Short mmCIF file of C-alpha atoms in Angstrom, two decimals:
data_model
loop_
_atom_site.label_atom_id
_atom_site.label_comp_id
_atom_site.label_asym_id
_atom_site.label_seq_id
_atom_site.Cartn_x
_atom_site.Cartn_y
_atom_site.Cartn_z
CA TRP A 1 -110.25 78.68 96.95
CA PRO A 2 -111.35 79.56 93.39
CA CYS A 3 -109.54 82.92 93.83
CA PHE A 4 -106.38 81.16 94.95
CA TRP A 5 -106.62 78.49 92.22
CA SER A 6 -107.09 81.09 89.51
CA SER A 7 -104.29 83.34 90.74
CA ALA A 8 -101.91 80.38 91.08
CA LEU A 9 -102.84 79.13 87.61
CA ALA A 10 -102.23 82.61 86.20
CA ALA A 11 -98.86 82.62 87.97
CA ASN A 12 -98.00 79.30 86.33
CA ALA A 13 -98.83 80.71 82.91
CA LEU A 14 -96.68 83.79 83.55
CA ALA A 15 -93.83 81.68 84.91
CA ALA A 16 -93.82 79.64 81.71
CA GLU A 17 -93.30 82.91 79.82
CA GLY A 18 -90.66 84.13 82.28
CA ARG A 19 -92.85 87.08 83.35
CA LEU A 20 -93.93 86.09 86.86
CA ASN A 21 -93.63 88.76 89.56
CA LEU A 22 -93.61 86.74 92.78
CA GLY A 23 -94.13 89.79 94.98
CA LEU A 24 -97.26 90.82 93.08
CA PHE A 25 -98.56 87.25 93.14
CA ALA A 26 -98.12 87.03 96.93
CA PHE A 27 -99.79 90.44 97.37
CA HIS A 28 -102.75 89.30 95.28
CA LEU A 29 -103.17 86.19 97.43
CA LEU A 30 -103.40 88.42 100.49
CA LEU A 31 -105.92 90.68 98.77
CA PHE A 32 -108.03 87.71 97.68
CA PHE A 33 -108.05 86.34 101.22
CA LEU A 34 -109.21 89.66 102.66
CA GLY A 35 -111.66 90.30 99.84
CA SER A 36 -113.22 86.84 99.93
CA VAL A 37 -113.73 87.00 103.71
CA ALA A 38 -115.34 90.44 103.44
CA MET A 39 -117.51 89.78 100.40
CA ARG A 40 -118.59 86.28 101.36
CA GLY A 41 -119.53 87.72 104.73
CA ALA A 42 -121.49 90.50 103.05
CA GLY A 43 -123.17 87.98 100.77
CA CYS A 44 -124.13 85.73 103.68
CA THR A 45 -125.53 88.71 105.60
CA TYR A 46 -127.57 89.72 102.54
CA ASN A 47 -128.77 86.12 102.19
CA ASP A 48 -129.83 86.05 105.84
CA LEU A 49 -131.74 89.31 105.42
CA VAL A 50 -133.62 87.94 102.41
CA ASP A 51 -134.27 84.57 104.10
CA HIS A 52 -135.17 85.97 107.53
CA GLU A 53 -138.69 84.48 107.58
CA ILE A 54 -137.65 81.18 105.98
CA ASP A 55 -134.79 80.70 108.45
CA ASP A 56 -137.27 81.11 111.30
CA LYS A 57 -139.18 78.07 110.00
CA VAL A 58 -136.18 75.73 109.57
CA ALA A 59 -134.83 73.98 112.66
CA ARG A 60 -131.13 74.30 111.79
CA THR A 61 -131.31 78.02 110.91
CA ARG A 62 -133.77 79.15 113.59
CA SER A 63 -130.89 80.02 115.94
CA ARG A 64 -129.20 82.38 113.45
CA PRO A 65 -128.79 86.00 114.66
CA LEU A 66 -131.76 87.46 112.78
CA PRO A 67 -134.51 84.86 113.39
CA SER A 68 -133.37 84.43 117.01
CA GLY A 69 -133.64 88.19 117.55
CA ARG A 70 -130.03 88.63 118.68
CA ILE A 71 -129.45 91.17 115.89
CA THR A 72 -131.89 93.65 114.34
CA ARG A 73 -132.35 93.99 110.60
CA LYS A 74 -130.99 97.54 110.80
CA ASN A 75 -127.74 96.40 112.42
CA ALA A 76 -127.44 93.55 109.94
CA LYS A 77 -127.71 96.03 107.06
CA ILE A 78 -125.06 98.26 108.63
CA PHE A 79 -122.77 95.24 109.06
CA MET A 80 -123.34 94.23 105.44
CA VAL A 81 -122.44 97.70 104.16
CA LEU A 82 -119.26 97.78 106.25
CA GLN A 83 -118.18 94.40 104.88
CA ALA A 84 -118.95 95.54 101.34
CA LEU A 85 -116.83 98.67 101.85
CA VAL A 86 -113.88 96.51 102.91
CA GLY A 87 -114.41 94.47 99.76
CA LEU A 88 -114.49 97.64 97.67
CA VAL A 89 -111.20 98.87 99.12
CA VAL A 90 -109.62 95.52 98.25
CA LEU A 91 -111.12 95.53 94.75
CA LEU A 92 -109.71 98.99 93.99
CA CYS A 93 -106.20 97.59 94.48
CA PHE A 94 -106.54 95.63 91.21
CA ASN A 95 -106.41 96.63 87.56
CA THR A 96 -109.37 98.27 85.83
CA PHE A 97 -110.48 95.08 84.07
CA SER A 98 -110.60 93.23 87.41
CA ILE A 99 -112.53 96.05 89.06
CA VAL A 100 -115.23 95.94 86.38
CA LEU A 101 -115.30 92.15 86.54
CA GLY A 102 -115.69 92.24 90.31
CA ILE A 103 -118.57 94.70 90.14
CA LEU A 104 -120.37 92.48 87.61
CA SER A 105 -120.43 89.66 90.15
CA LEU A 106 -122.91 91.68 92.24
CA VAL A 107 -125.67 90.87 89.74
CA ILE A 108 -125.37 87.15 90.51
CA VAL A 109 -124.98 87.78 94.23
CA ALA A 110 -128.21 89.78 94.20
CA ILE A 111 -130.14 86.99 92.45
CA TYR A 112 -128.86 83.99 94.44
CA PRO A 113 -130.95 84.29 97.65
CA PHE A 114 -134.14 84.28 95.56
CA ALA A 115 -133.13 81.28 93.41
CA LYS A 116 -134.51 78.70 95.85
CA ARG A 117 -137.92 80.26 95.28
CA PHE A 118 -138.05 79.79 91.49
CA THR A 119 -135.72 76.90 90.56
CA ASP A 120 -134.67 73.44 91.76
CA TRP A 121 -131.08 74.49 91.02
CA PRO A 122 -130.29 77.28 93.53
CA GLN A 123 -126.90 75.61 94.02
CA PHE A 124 -126.08 76.52 90.42
CA PHE A 125 -126.57 80.20 91.20
CA LEU A 126 -124.53 79.76 94.38
CA GLY A 127 -121.77 78.26 92.26
CA LEU A 128 -121.85 81.20 89.85
CA ALA A 129 -121.44 83.60 92.78
CA PHE A 130 -118.99 81.69 95.00
CA SER A 131 -116.76 80.67 92.07
CA TRP A 132 -116.38 84.17 90.60
CA GLY A 133 -112.88 84.26 92.02
CA GLY A 134 -112.01 81.66 89.41
CA LEU A 135 -112.14 84.54 86.94
CA MET A 136 -110.78 87.24 89.26
CA GLY A 137 -107.48 85.55 90.05
CA TRP A 138 -106.50 85.28 86.41
CA ALA A 139 -107.74 88.78 85.60
CA GLY A 140 -105.75 90.23 88.48
CA LEU A 141 -102.42 89.08 87.07
CA HIS A 142 -103.17 89.15 83.34
CA GLY A 143 -105.65 92.00 83.01
CA ASN A 144 -107.91 89.84 80.84
CA LEU A 145 -109.65 86.47 80.70
CA SER A 146 -108.64 83.33 78.86
CA LEU A 147 -109.97 79.87 78.08
CA ALA A 148 -108.02 78.48 81.05
CA ALA A 149 -109.76 80.88 83.44
CA VAL A 150 -113.21 80.12 82.03
CA LEU A 151 -112.60 76.36 82.31
CA LEU A 152 -111.45 76.77 85.90
CA TYR A 153 -114.52 78.87 86.70
CA ALA A 154 -116.86 76.29 85.21
CA GLY A 155 -115.10 73.53 87.15
CA ALA A 156 -115.48 75.48 90.39
CA VAL A 157 -119.20 75.97 89.69
CA ALA A 158 -119.69 72.21 89.28
CA TRP A 159 -117.72 71.61 92.50
CA THR A 160 -119.91 74.10 94.40
CA ILE A 161 -123.13 72.46 93.19
CA GLY A 162 -121.78 69.13 94.41
CA TYR A 163 -120.66 70.11 97.89
CA ASP A 164 -123.65 72.39 98.54
CA THR A 165 -126.01 69.59 97.55
CA ILE A 166 -124.47 67.55 100.37
CA TYR A 167 -124.94 70.54 102.70
CA ALA A 168 -128.58 71.00 101.62
CA HIS A 169 -129.47 67.43 102.62
CA GLN A 170 -129.42 68.65 106.23
CA ASP A 171 -132.57 70.71 105.64
CA LYS A 172 -134.49 68.75 103.02
CA GLU A 173 -137.42 67.85 105.30
CA ASP A 174 -137.89 71.40 106.56
CA ASP A 175 -137.33 72.76 103.04
CA ALA A 176 -140.14 70.56 101.75
CA LEU A 177 -142.51 71.89 104.42
CA VAL A 178 -141.56 75.51 103.80
CA GLY A 179 -141.54 75.13 100.01
CA VAL A 180 -137.84 75.86 99.50
CA ARG A 181 -136.28 74.13 96.49
CA SER A 182 -132.79 72.62 96.23
CA THR A 183 -130.71 70.10 94.32
CA ALA A 184 -130.81 67.90 97.44
CA ARG A 185 -134.57 67.60 97.06
CA LEU A 186 -134.27 67.29 93.28
CA PHE A 187 -131.60 64.56 93.29
CA GLY A 188 -132.99 62.66 96.30
CA ASP A 189 -131.80 59.06 96.40
CA ASP A 190 -129.85 59.62 93.17
CA THR A 191 -127.54 62.12 94.87
CA LYS A 192 -124.46 59.88 94.69
CA LEU A 193 -124.93 59.41 90.95
CA TRP A 194 -125.23 63.18 90.48
CA LEU A 195 -122.13 63.76 92.62
CA ILE A 196 -120.15 61.38 90.41
CA ARG A 197 -121.18 63.50 87.43
CA LEU A 198 -120.58 66.87 89.09
CA TYR A 199 -117.26 66.01 90.71
CA GLY A 200 -116.16 64.20 87.55
CA LEU A 201 -116.97 67.33 85.56
CA THR A 202 -115.06 69.42 88.11
CA LEU A 203 -111.90 67.35 87.78
CA THR A 204 -112.16 67.20 83.98
CA LEU A 205 -112.59 70.96 83.57
CA LEU A 206 -109.80 71.76 86.03
CA LEU A 207 -107.48 69.32 84.26
CA LEU A 208 -108.21 71.00 80.93
CA ALA A 209 -107.60 74.42 82.51
CA PHE A 210 -104.23 73.31 83.86
CA VAL A 211 -103.20 71.85 80.49
CA VAL A 212 -104.31 74.93 78.55
CA ALA A 213 -102.40 77.20 80.95
CA GLY A 214 -99.29 75.05 80.72
CA ALA A 215 -99.11 74.23 84.44
CA ALA A 216 -96.42 71.68 85.37
CA TRP A 217 -97.08 68.11 86.52
CA PRO A 218 -97.38 68.80 90.30
CA SER A 219 -100.65 70.58 89.55
CA ILE A 220 -102.03 67.35 88.10
CA LEU A 221 -100.81 65.42 91.13
CA GLY A 222 -102.65 67.80 93.46
CA LEU A 223 -105.78 67.39 91.36
CA LEU A 224 -105.54 63.58 91.56
CA VAL A 225 -105.20 63.61 95.35
CA ALA A 226 -108.16 66.01 95.58
CA GLY A 227 -110.10 63.68 93.30
CA GLY A 228 -109.45 60.84 95.72
CA LEU A 229 -110.96 62.89 98.54
CA LEU A 230 -114.00 63.70 96.41
CA ALA A 231 -114.43 59.99 95.61
CA TRP A 232 -114.27 59.23 99.34
CA GLN A 233 -117.03 61.77 99.99
CA ILE A 234 -119.30 60.01 97.52
CA LYS A 235 -118.49 56.55 98.86
CA VAL A 236 -119.26 57.26 102.52
CA LEU A 237 -122.12 59.75 102.06
CA ASP A 238 -125.33 59.03 103.94
CA ILE A 239 -127.84 61.63 102.80
CA ASN A 240 -130.02 60.94 105.86
CA ASP A 241 -127.26 61.71 108.36
CA GLY A 242 -127.25 65.49 108.83
CA ALA A 243 -124.13 65.56 110.99
CA GLN A 244 -122.18 63.56 108.44
CA CYS A 245 -123.42 65.76 105.59
CA LEU A 246 -122.06 68.81 107.40
CA ALA A 247 -118.72 67.11 108.03
CA LEU A 248 -118.38 66.03 104.39
CA PHE A 249 -119.34 69.53 103.24
CA LYS A 250 -116.56 70.99 105.41
CA SER A 251 -114.04 68.46 104.06
CA ASN A 252 -114.18 70.31 100.74
CA ASN A 253 -111.93 72.90 102.34
CA ARG A 254 -109.19 70.26 102.14
CA VAL A 255 -110.07 69.63 98.50
CA GLY A 256 -109.51 73.31 97.76
CA LEU A 257 -106.21 73.30 99.66
CA LEU A 258 -104.90 70.23 97.82
CA ILE A 259 -105.63 71.73 94.41
CA PHE A 260 -104.00 75.01 95.40
CA ALA A 261 -100.97 73.22 96.83
CA GLY A 262 -100.48 71.36 93.55
CA LEU A 263 -100.50 74.63 91.62
CA ILE A 264 -98.00 76.21 94.03
CA LEU A 265 -95.66 73.22 93.77
CA ALA A 266 -95.87 73.53 89.98
CA LEU A 267 -94.28 76.99 90.12
CA PRO A 268 -90.55 77.11 89.26
CA PHE A 269 -89.50 78.43 92.70
CA ALA A 270 -91.26 75.57 94.56
#
């Protein structure tokens, strides 16, 4: 979703200047879909390789392909390389600035799996990695970065910390036994208060990004509806109910869709 948000926001800025190429915009959305599936898959495979022994000690992750023995480490590495090659092919379809920017993201991706070993904020590093598309979408259409793109990226990072904290509450007991750190363990019973801050920061930064980029009012409407869904998550959250935490985590897919829909409706052709 950060890829789609950023590309749609860039399209809004270009439309305001009368320079939007709808065909190129649509092509970029397709590329971002393919690229995000491939690279998130590669990143998750890399994460599973790094966390092989830890996953074997956590109830929820013990059934994953590597700890369960269904896949060998060698085959996992081959799969990761193949996914990365698909991502590379997609990346090479963009301008030079975007290609360099995409390659830089690998530094954060490489660090993330180890973050839970040295900081209580591994979700921050996850946000830096998973939200990189917030920069890529803008760069793909403009060939540079701007304040609007940086604000959107920062907002996406805060959003990721929030929803992955909810996700991490599923494993907090096992994580404590294994020695894995997380914002779920750090926030504890104050999680709802932290989510108010994180989701509030998300909405504020995205609003500023939309205003700076000159996006029309439907983008704000989409953001408000998404904000209502985020508020609902906080209201109903039970951090001791693993099944509910997973369901609320997944509901953030609708949050991403609502924000994207608002940006699409803000375009002149919508």
